[in-house]
């Protein structure tokens, strides 16, 4: 009787976490049937079930209850997360949740329903495994004790090798228990820890009293802009002429080739060798700014309605004084609304640190520019993506050679609007005085200049070098009497041209805020004033590398990069510049082969 009750309780607990198992199974069957992965997952799921049921029959009460308590408590976190976001809980989310456990009372207000589900599941599991069977049999005692623990170690080992990845769709209790073991290991090696306070000494702000702006664009390939190529797209940065000096670092290499990884590291710092620990445990850029006496402002263009972007969370947002979003502004005009907001902040006389997350040229770009900026043709068809700021969905884009020609032209038009016209507007309105603006993009794009099929532009598992190639520019007042002379940007840009990386930005910003450059460099690496001759010109395409999984670096050889094809559109006679360019659609001998 008791045996049947225990089995029922465990099954009920498993049933509560069932949606993730179904999702995992579905993903392994469609759209592509993956027999090997399906076999591996089924095996692992089966092992977890064997582990749970054998644990329930461990005759030694203390061991049985101990194991029951461990996996049910660990499972609360996983189930609560999964039922609130309706998705699998990755290992780094588990770490964030433990780090945020101090603000449980706030979480209760927001996620009470999910916490209850997690709690009920834990209780069912605790009783199901823990209750005694009232049998004295000790025949298989050792095996019953060993099986659940060995299975847990096997699971933790698999997750370790895979950098924390691989528990999708497994019972939350086992996932949580394995995550706890990995977490314990990383705590013991100081890779994870609660985020610490600012400890660096303040000496002298290299930026004087001026604002510091990190202007982070989205999906901009540096080699498409006129500052980096004679045939590049108008950026408004080549010769602004309104009292602004532009210091061009040319083509720089990004941290990674996905938005979240780059923005997270730009906001928390990190070096090539030590980014997981630094960006997970050291203070955010907001904390440093506040500690240095600057007001902190976050202009988030892509998102609305207080939705977090690029791995930001409540804890990080606490150090932001003003969080500006543009809920009412259409996507096509949002970067320009950001230009107005930024100009206002630059002109307000307050000393601020401003992080601008632009909307830039992320897919979809069919409608990111107004009709008047349809300068390059043929472009992508218009009218269907007016309300989507960014998506990974490529529905409606075939990936054929002809569609990539259209994509690149739409991209050029988007750059004209969201960079060229953006900077014209910003620099026309703003008085830079002694402010410093660092302009960069999060990552570049593979726009299939070399041909080839596929629809992905960045963040691909086997990236092209152009996915990590970004523009990097520093803007200041052209008037030496007005700007602070803390950094000789002419010298820095000349020395760093085509050889700097995103990793140098965080230490540069700290120096501008006033932190001691020597101490900063010892932790965060070289700033933009120094070129580290030993640093590879490479970006990381395995950003979630931790535990037993190393990062993967993609080296960029600037002699081998793909430049924008000139045949995408018809050249314009000088007399007709500024008018729309129409090119006949490219003809192909064979039918274009599209991909999904
Ligand atoms: Zn991005």
XYZ file of C-alpha atoms and ligand atoms in Angstrom:
597
model
C 0.000 0.000 0.000
C 2.709 2.426 1.050
C 4.788 1.364 -1.962
C 1.956 2.236 -4.319
C 1.474 5.608 -2.613
C 5.170 6.424 -2.976
C 5.133 5.574 -6.672
C 2.017 7.685 -7.189
C 3.582 10.659 -5.384
C 6.748 10.493 -7.506
C 4.735 10.137 -10.712
C 2.609 13.142 -9.723
C 5.772 15.185 -9.149
C 7.125 14.131 -12.554
C 3.829 15.006 -14.190
C 4.123 18.626 -13.021
C 7.414 18.976 -14.923
C 6.135 17.050 -17.903
C 5.699 19.990 -20.373
C 9.487 20.400 -20.713
C 9.921 16.688 -21.421
C 7.311 16.868 -24.173
C 8.975 19.977 -25.646
C 12.351 18.250 -25.660
C 10.973 15.149 -27.326
C 9.171 17.238 -29.931
C 12.341 19.183 -30.718
C 14.186 15.920 -31.354
C 11.518 14.625 -33.726
C 10.569 17.710 -35.758
C 11.445 19.617 -37.855
C 14.483 17.325 -38.156
C 14.399 13.799 -36.803
C 17.534 13.306 -34.683
C 17.766 9.606 -33.819
C 21.117 9.778 -31.983
C 20.096 12.711 -29.802
C 16.714 11.109 -29.188
C 18.413 7.877 -28.081
C 20.813 9.772 -25.804
C 18.049 11.841 -24.264
C 15.787 8.829 -23.704
C 18.672 7.016 -22.044
C 19.408 9.924 -19.731
C 15.735 10.385 -18.891
C 15.459 6.659 -18.146
C 18.518 6.815 -15.867
C 17.014 9.716 -13.915
C 13.800 7.757 -13.412
C 15.740 4.703 -12.264
C 17.656 6.974 -9.881
C 14.513 8.459 -8.363
C 12.657 5.207 -7.927
C 15.623 3.358 -6.484
C 16.216 6.231 -4.062
C 12.644 5.769 -2.848
C 13.496 2.253 -1.692
C 16.747 2.922 0.126
C 16.166 1.156 3.453
C 18.362 3.489 5.535
C 15.940 6.264 6.506
C 18.567 8.992 6.971
C 20.100 8.407 3.522
C 16.682 8.158 1.882
C 15.360 11.340 3.470
C 18.643 13.131 2.845
C 18.579 12.364 -0.857
C 14.871 13.191 -1.064
C 15.473 16.577 0.543
C 18.430 17.381 -1.712
C 16.745 16.695 -5.020
C 13.377 18.145 -4.073
C 14.834 21.451 -2.828
C 17.179 21.700 -5.819
C 14.204 20.977 -8.062
C 12.155 23.894 -6.649
C 14.449 26.404 -8.363
C 14.329 24.617 -11.694
C 10.585 23.983 -11.729
C 9.778 27.526 -10.559
C 11.896 28.981 -13.329
C 10.593 26.627 -15.999
C 6.940 27.108 -15.199
C 7.298 30.895 -15.084
C 9.167 31.312 -18.390
C 7.700 28.141 -19.947
C 11.117 27.155 -21.167
C 14.067 25.072 -20.061
C 16.276 26.472 -17.283
C 19.885 26.736 -18.453
C 22.728 26.473 -15.959
C 23.577 30.194 -15.976
C 19.954 31.023 -15.134
C 20.311 28.671 -12.146
C 23.347 30.669 -10.981
C 21.525 33.978 -11.431
C 18.610 32.635 -9.416
C 20.815 31.585 -6.516
C 22.573 34.950 -6.609
C 19.193 36.681 -6.524
C 17.875 34.566 -3.644
C 18.291 37.581 -1.336
C 15.345 39.248 -3.047
C 12.971 36.323 -2.578
C 10.254 38.549 -1.153
C 10.178 40.534 -4.423
C 10.120 37.375 -6.512
C 7.172 36.131 -4.475
C 5.058 39.083 -5.547
C 5.844 38.469 -9.204
C 6.092 34.712 -9.541
C 3.929 33.381 -6.706
C 2.069 30.975 -9.014
C 5.236 29.378 -10.332
C 6.833 29.180 -6.885
C 3.750 27.308 -5.650
C 4.053 24.819 -8.535
C 7.745 24.332 -7.730
C 6.925 23.918 -4.034
C 4.146 21.382 -4.623
C 6.396 19.364 -6.898
C 9.134 19.387 -4.267
C 6.747 18.271 -1.550
C 5.411 15.378 -3.661
C 8.955 14.287 -4.437
C 10.115 14.650 -0.846
C 7.291 12.451 0.458
C 7.375 10.059 -2.489
C 11.041 9.271 -1.982
C 11.280 9.892 1.729
C 8.340 7.970 3.212
C 9.155 4.602 4.645
C 7.880 1.441 2.933
C 7.610 -0.253 6.331
C 9.684 -3.078 5.006
C 12.796 -4.246 6.710
C 14.381 -5.895 3.636
C 18.000 -4.891 3.159
C 18.783 -7.252 0.350
C 19.721 -4.599 -2.221
C 20.572 -1.864 0.220
C 23.974 -0.910 -1.222
C 22.821 -0.994 -4.805
C 19.804 1.133 -3.964
C 22.004 3.712 -2.283
C 24.618 3.681 -5.012
C 22.319 3.913 -8.037
C 20.744 7.363 -7.448
C 24.081 8.898 -6.453
C 26.022 7.375 -9.333
C 23.364 8.518 -11.785
C 23.568 12.032 -10.341
C 27.339 12.005 -10.781
C 27.022 10.756 -14.357
C 24.554 13.549 -15.153
C 26.758 16.186 -13.496
C 29.739 14.812 -15.449
C 27.907 15.084 -18.761
C 26.816 18.647 -17.957
C 30.371 19.515 -16.885
C 31.836 18.390 -20.203
C 29.132 20.277 -22.065
C 29.656 23.512 -20.120
C 26.381 23.171 -18.185
C 24.347 22.343 -21.276
C 22.292 19.198 -21.821
C 19.660 18.911 -19.082
C 16.762 20.153 -21.160
C 13.633 18.105 -20.474
C 15.059 16.006 -17.619
C 13.242 15.763 -14.258
C 13.727 19.140 -12.470
C 14.907 17.400 -9.275
C 17.837 15.739 -11.015
C 18.619 18.812 -13.103
C 18.654 21.005 -9.995
C 20.784 18.522 -8.055
C 23.350 18.280 -10.874
C 23.382 22.084 -11.274
C 23.969 22.367 -7.514
C 27.040 20.145 -7.756
C 28.424 22.215 -10.654
C 27.614 25.401 -8.758
C 29.431 24.096 -5.690
C 32.456 23.291 -7.832
C 32.484 26.780 -9.403
C 32.017 28.446 -6.022
C 35.046 26.567 -4.730
C 37.102 27.839 -7.693
C 35.757 31.427 -7.381
C 34.309 31.385 -10.900
C 30.937 32.197 -9.389
C 30.302 34.341 -6.338
C 27.892 37.082 -5.329
C 28.617 40.228 -7.315
C 31.111 42.316 -5.366
C 31.169 46.058 -4.619
C 33.410 48.615 -6.371
C 36.902 48.352 -4.935
C 39.037 50.210 -7.484
C 40.604 53.524 -6.477
C 39.355 56.731 -8.090
C 42.092 59.115 -9.143
C 41.330 61.552 -11.963
C 38.597 61.311 -14.599
C 40.258 61.230 -18.034
C 37.012 62.696 -19.310
C 36.898 65.714 -16.990
C 33.322 66.723 -16.198
C 31.910 65.513 -19.492
C 29.376 62.790 -20.174
C 30.579 59.334 -21.131
C 28.490 57.616 -23.770
C 28.689 54.017 -24.915
C 26.699 54.022 -28.125
C 26.209 50.371 -28.996
C 24.756 49.671 -32.406
C 23.184 46.401 -33.496
C 24.404 44.127 -36.324
C 26.678 46.630 -38.077
C 29.419 45.270 -40.318
C 32.290 47.759 -40.141
C 33.337 47.202 -43.752
C 30.020 48.571 -45.094
C 30.621 52.125 -43.797
C 32.270 55.014 -45.628
C 34.693 55.525 -42.744
C 36.263 52.162 -43.572
C 35.829 51.924 -47.327
C 35.837 54.427 -50.204
C 32.707 52.810 -51.521
C 31.064 52.445 -48.103
C 27.681 53.757 -47.045
C 27.323 57.307 -45.779
C 27.707 57.177 -41.994
C 27.691 60.860 -41.072
C 31.041 60.180 -39.379
C 33.552 60.779 -42.152
C 33.615 64.552 -41.897
C 30.806 65.685 -39.589
C 31.803 69.347 -39.831
C 29.700 70.507 -36.889
C 32.450 70.939 -34.376
C 32.923 67.223 -33.860
C 36.179 65.295 -34.164
C 35.873 61.642 -35.151
C 38.679 59.292 -34.170
C 38.313 56.182 -36.261
C 39.790 52.923 -34.989
C 38.805 51.288 -38.280
C 37.682 47.690 -38.100
C 37.654 46.202 -34.630
C 36.930 42.676 -33.491
C 33.924 41.935 -31.279
C 33.866 39.955 -28.022
C 31.464 37.397 -29.465
C 29.050 37.205 -32.399
C 25.746 37.293 -30.476
C 24.091 40.404 -29.010
C 23.525 39.191 -25.464
C 27.066 37.908 -24.907
C 28.613 41.126 -26.208
C 26.346 43.561 -24.410
C 26.596 41.637 -21.159
C 30.398 41.755 -21.298
C 30.439 45.405 -22.372
C 28.378 46.110 -19.239
C 30.471 43.959 -16.883
C 33.928 43.723 -18.378
C 36.014 40.657 -19.026
C 39.209 39.518 -20.651
C 39.738 36.738 -23.174
C 41.154 34.489 -20.468
C 38.877 35.415 -17.598
C 35.502 36.647 -18.759
C 33.161 34.151 -17.065
C 34.411 35.032 -13.593
C 34.719 38.772 -14.273
C 31.381 39.364 -15.917
C 29.603 37.140 -13.406
C 31.123 38.394 -10.150
C 32.588 41.893 -10.634
C 30.613 45.171 -10.432
C 28.601 46.376 -13.413
C 29.491 49.466 -15.394
C 26.542 51.191 -13.685
C 28.020 50.527 -10.241
C 31.358 51.940 -11.343
C 29.667 55.010 -12.834
C 27.578 55.697 -9.747
C 30.538 55.216 -7.463
C 32.420 57.784 -9.556
C 29.596 60.291 -9.080
C 27.953 60.025 -12.495
C 24.237 59.715 -13.061
C 23.507 56.446 -14.909
C 21.205 56.420 -17.927
C 20.203 53.436 -20.051
C 18.562 54.111 -23.394
C 17.138 50.813 -24.619
C 15.795 51.228 -28.142
C 14.770 47.694 -29.209
C 12.652 46.765 -26.177
C 9.549 48.391 -24.703
C 7.375 48.110 -21.589
C 10.242 47.547 -19.192
C 11.212 44.229 -20.695
C 14.849 43.389 -20.018
C 17.251 43.060 -22.908
C 20.530 41.190 -23.331
C 20.718 39.387 -19.979
C 19.944 42.389 -17.811
C 18.039 41.628 -14.612
C 16.471 43.372 -11.609
C 19.695 43.369 -9.641
C 21.626 45.088 -12.439
C 18.833 47.561 -13.137
C 18.958 48.785 -9.524
C 22.056 50.807 -10.363
C 20.413 52.544 -13.321
C 19.039 55.991 -12.430
C 17.084 56.534 -15.640
C 15.903 53.785 -17.957
C 14.573 55.221 -21.190
C 12.506 53.189 -23.657
C 10.278 54.373 -26.503
C 7.027 52.467 -26.105
C 5.042 54.784 -28.357
C 7.580 55.359 -31.140
C 7.372 53.198 -34.309
C 10.413 50.974 -34.817
C 11.494 52.838 -37.939
C 11.896 56.053 -35.959
C 13.226 54.719 -32.672
C 16.951 55.163 -33.271
C 16.174 58.765 -34.170
C 14.135 59.172 -30.992
C 17.227 57.889 -29.178
C 19.329 60.529 -30.966
C 17.000 63.221 -29.626
C 17.072 61.775 -26.111
C 20.855 61.437 -26.161
C 21.305 64.984 -27.454
C 19.103 66.200 -24.601
C 21.264 64.382 -22.062
C 24.488 65.675 -23.604
C 23.137 69.209 -23.426
C 21.702 69.082 -19.903
C 24.892 70.019 -18.071
C 24.811 66.963 -15.789
C 27.696 64.537 -15.563
C 26.306 61.247 -16.818
C 27.221 57.791 -17.991
C 24.864 56.865 -20.817
C 24.607 53.405 -22.383
C 22.627 53.412 -25.592
C 21.445 50.123 -27.035
C 20.515 51.001 -30.647
C 18.173 49.093 -32.913
C 20.544 49.361 -35.884
C 20.244 46.782 -38.624
C 19.140 43.550 -36.969
C 16.945 41.214 -38.985
C 14.255 42.032 -40.161
C 15.509 45.055 -42.103
C 12.832 45.171 -44.814
C 11.127 48.152 -43.166
C 13.779 49.669 -40.903
C 14.158 52.746 -43.144
C 11.653 55.210 -44.645
C 10.803 55.143 -48.366
C 12.909 58.246 -48.954
C 15.973 56.207 -47.998
C 15.381 53.481 -50.576
C 18.650 54.489 -52.233
C 19.889 50.994 -53.099
C 17.790 48.597 -55.134
C 16.551 45.952 -55.565
C 15.802 45.740 -51.848
C 13.708 43.368 -49.737
C 9.920 43.629 -50.117
C 8.345 46.194 -47.843
C 5.463 46.420 -45.449
C 5.458 43.199 -43.446
C 7.941 43.853 -40.648
C 7.115 47.371 -39.521
C 6.480 46.264 -35.952
C 9.302 43.778 -35.349
C 12.484 45.223 -33.895
C 14.553 42.041 -34.017
C 13.894 38.340 -34.371
C 15.696 35.105 -35.111
C 12.799 34.021 -37.303
C 13.634 34.173 -41.017
C 10.162 33.442 -42.357
C 9.726 34.965 -45.797
C 13.455 35.147 -46.532
C 14.629 32.378 -48.808
C 18.398 32.762 -48.533
C 18.805 32.468 -52.301
C 21.576 34.382 -54.033
C 19.073 36.886 -55.391
C 17.454 37.381 -51.985
C 20.878 38.116 -50.489
C 21.411 40.863 -53.086
C 18.127 42.350 -51.930
C 19.119 41.868 -48.313
C 22.414 43.717 -48.757
C 20.659 46.602 -50.490
C 18.036 46.820 -47.735
C 20.957 46.702 -45.317
C 22.660 49.615 -47.086
C 19.421 51.619 -46.964
C 19.067 50.799 -43.269
C 22.623 51.982 -42.577
C 21.922 55.226 -44.448
C 18.976 55.848 -42.138
C 19.950 54.342 -38.784
C 23.590 55.433 -38.958
C 24.018 58.239 -41.538
C 20.843 60.141 -40.786
C 21.097 59.164 -37.116
C 24.486 60.830 -36.682
C 23.462 63.836 -38.781
C 20.581 64.301 -36.399
C 22.513 63.602 -33.188
C 25.511 65.769 -34.033
C 23.248 68.519 -35.352
C 21.424 68.685 -32.018
C 24.080 67.846 -29.462
C 26.806 70.027 -28.049
C 29.564 67.563 -27.209
C 31.540 70.038 -25.077
C 33.815 67.771 -22.986
C 31.768 64.607 -23.512
C 33.171 61.466 -25.084
C 31.085 59.132 -27.246
C 32.385 55.657 -28.006
C 30.472 54.253 -30.973
C 30.609 50.576 -31.855
C 28.413 47.697 -32.950
C 27.746 44.564 -30.946
C 28.811 42.280 -33.809
C 29.080 42.216 -37.587
C 27.123 40.296 -40.193
C 27.582 37.486 -42.644
C 25.587 38.858 -45.569
C 26.682 36.001 -47.817
C 28.959 38.139 -49.969
C 30.840 34.939 -50.848
C 27.640 33.257 -52.009
C 26.445 30.111 -50.339
C 23.063 29.334 -48.927
C 21.731 29.859 -45.420
C 19.697 32.584 -43.787
C 21.640 33.320 -40.619
C 23.552 36.616 -40.385
C 25.344 36.181 -37.051
C 25.486 34.009 -33.950
C 25.997 30.950 -36.138
C 27.665 27.791 -34.805
C 30.331 27.896 -37.538
C 30.774 31.642 -38.056
C 32.289 33.567 -40.931
C 34.930 36.146 -39.904
C 32.663 39.066 -40.874
C 30.323 38.174 -37.979
C 32.869 39.651 -35.594
C 33.960 42.691 -37.600
C 32.624 45.958 -36.184
C 33.143 49.711 -36.532
C 34.790 51.512 -33.619
C 34.876 55.288 -33.395
C 35.412 57.848 -30.640
C 33.705 61.223 -30.940
C 34.684 64.375 -29.117
C 34.489 68.108 -29.618
C 36.900 69.280 -32.327
C 37.754 72.296 -30.186
C 40.795 71.423 -28.023
C 39.845 74.163 -25.555
C 36.520 72.479 -24.806
C 37.394 68.821 -24.606
C 39.319 67.224 -21.812
C 42.812 66.201 -22.786
C 42.964 63.044 -20.680
C 43.399 60.807 -23.697
C 45.229 61.596 -26.935
C 42.606 60.029 -29.190
C 44.452 60.902 -32.409
C 47.424 58.859 -31.264
C 45.253 56.065 -29.892
C 43.239 55.752 -33.119
C 46.355 55.854 -35.299
C 48.020 53.152 -33.270
C 44.923 51.023 -32.826
C 43.597 51.204 -36.370
C 42.239 47.812 -37.502
C 43.663 46.024 -34.462
C 41.562 46.782 -31.372
C 38.841 44.707 -29.768
C 35.669 45.129 -27.726
C 37.554 43.834 -24.699
C 39.388 47.187 -24.520
C 36.222 49.257 -24.148
C 35.293 48.489 -20.538
C 38.727 49.482 -19.150
C 38.645 52.620 -21.331
C 35.307 53.659 -19.852
C 36.570 53.077 -16.304
C 39.560 55.322 -17.038
C 37.261 58.031 -18.391
C 35.227 57.791 -15.177
C 38.328 58.342 -13.088
C 39.507 54.893 -11.997
C 43.251 54.370 -11.784
C 44.298 53.064 -15.217
C 47.084 50.839 -13.855
C 44.779 49.021 -11.442
C 42.067 48.829 -14.083
C 44.448 47.298 -16.593
C 45.628 44.677 -14.121
C 42.072 43.327 -13.886
C 40.370 44.215 -17.147
C 43.250 44.314 -19.647
C 44.461 47.091 -21.949
C 42.309 50.099 -22.736
C 42.091 51.676 -26.189
C 45.316 53.605 -25.673
C 47.457 50.504 -25.742
C 47.637 47.789 -28.321
C 48.318 44.442 -26.767
C 50.611 42.839 -29.348
C 49.857 39.384 -27.977
C 46.056 39.669 -28.247
C 44.634 37.683 -31.156
C 42.291 39.467 -33.591
C 39.578 36.942 -32.812
C 36.068 36.648 -31.388
C 34.566 33.945 -29.224
C 31.822 31.825 -30.741
C 31.483 29.578 -27.696
C 30.645 32.326 -25.236
C 28.812 30.040 -22.803
C 32.054 28.221 -22.235
C 32.559 27.229 -18.639
C 33.330 24.148 -16.561
C 34.888 21.627 -18.961
C 34.043 23.488 -22.144
C 36.641 25.977 -23.459
C 35.820 29.077 -25.556
C 36.263 28.808 -29.337
C 38.043 31.701 -31.022
C 37.461 32.706 -34.627
C 40.449 34.609 -35.961
C 39.869 37.346 -38.524
C 42.462 37.830 -41.235
C 41.709 41.290 -42.636
C 43.239 40.325 -45.988
C 40.650 37.595 -46.381
C 37.421 39.352 -45.409
C 34.520 39.706 -47.827
C 33.842 43.290 -48.905
C 30.381 44.411 -50.037
C 29.870 43.273 -53.666
C 29.736 46.199 -56.049
C 27.412 44.406 -58.424
C 24.480 44.520 -55.983
C 23.215 47.793 -57.426
C 23.922 50.042 -60.402
C 26.531 52.769 -59.873
C 25.151 56.286 -59.758
C 26.595 59.081 -61.910
C 27.889 61.918 -59.734
C 25.221 64.281 -61.035
C 22.449 61.968 -59.929
C 23.692 61.143 -56.434
C 21.057 61.435 -53.798
C 18.398 59.989 -56.052
C 17.056 56.527 -55.857
C 19.212 53.918 -57.477
C 17.423 51.303 -59.488
C 19.210 48.241 -60.745
C 17.648 45.508 -62.812
C 17.203 42.349 -60.775
C 20.230 40.113 -61.302
C 19.624 37.377 -63.833
C 20.708 33.848 -63.121
C 21.225 31.012 -65.499
C 19.962 28.488 -63.046
C 17.130 28.836 -60.597
C 18.119 30.257 -57.255
C 18.265 27.598 -54.597
C 16.558 28.711 -51.458
C 16.899 27.312 -47.979
C 14.549 27.425 -45.064
Zn 23.187 41.956 -32.071
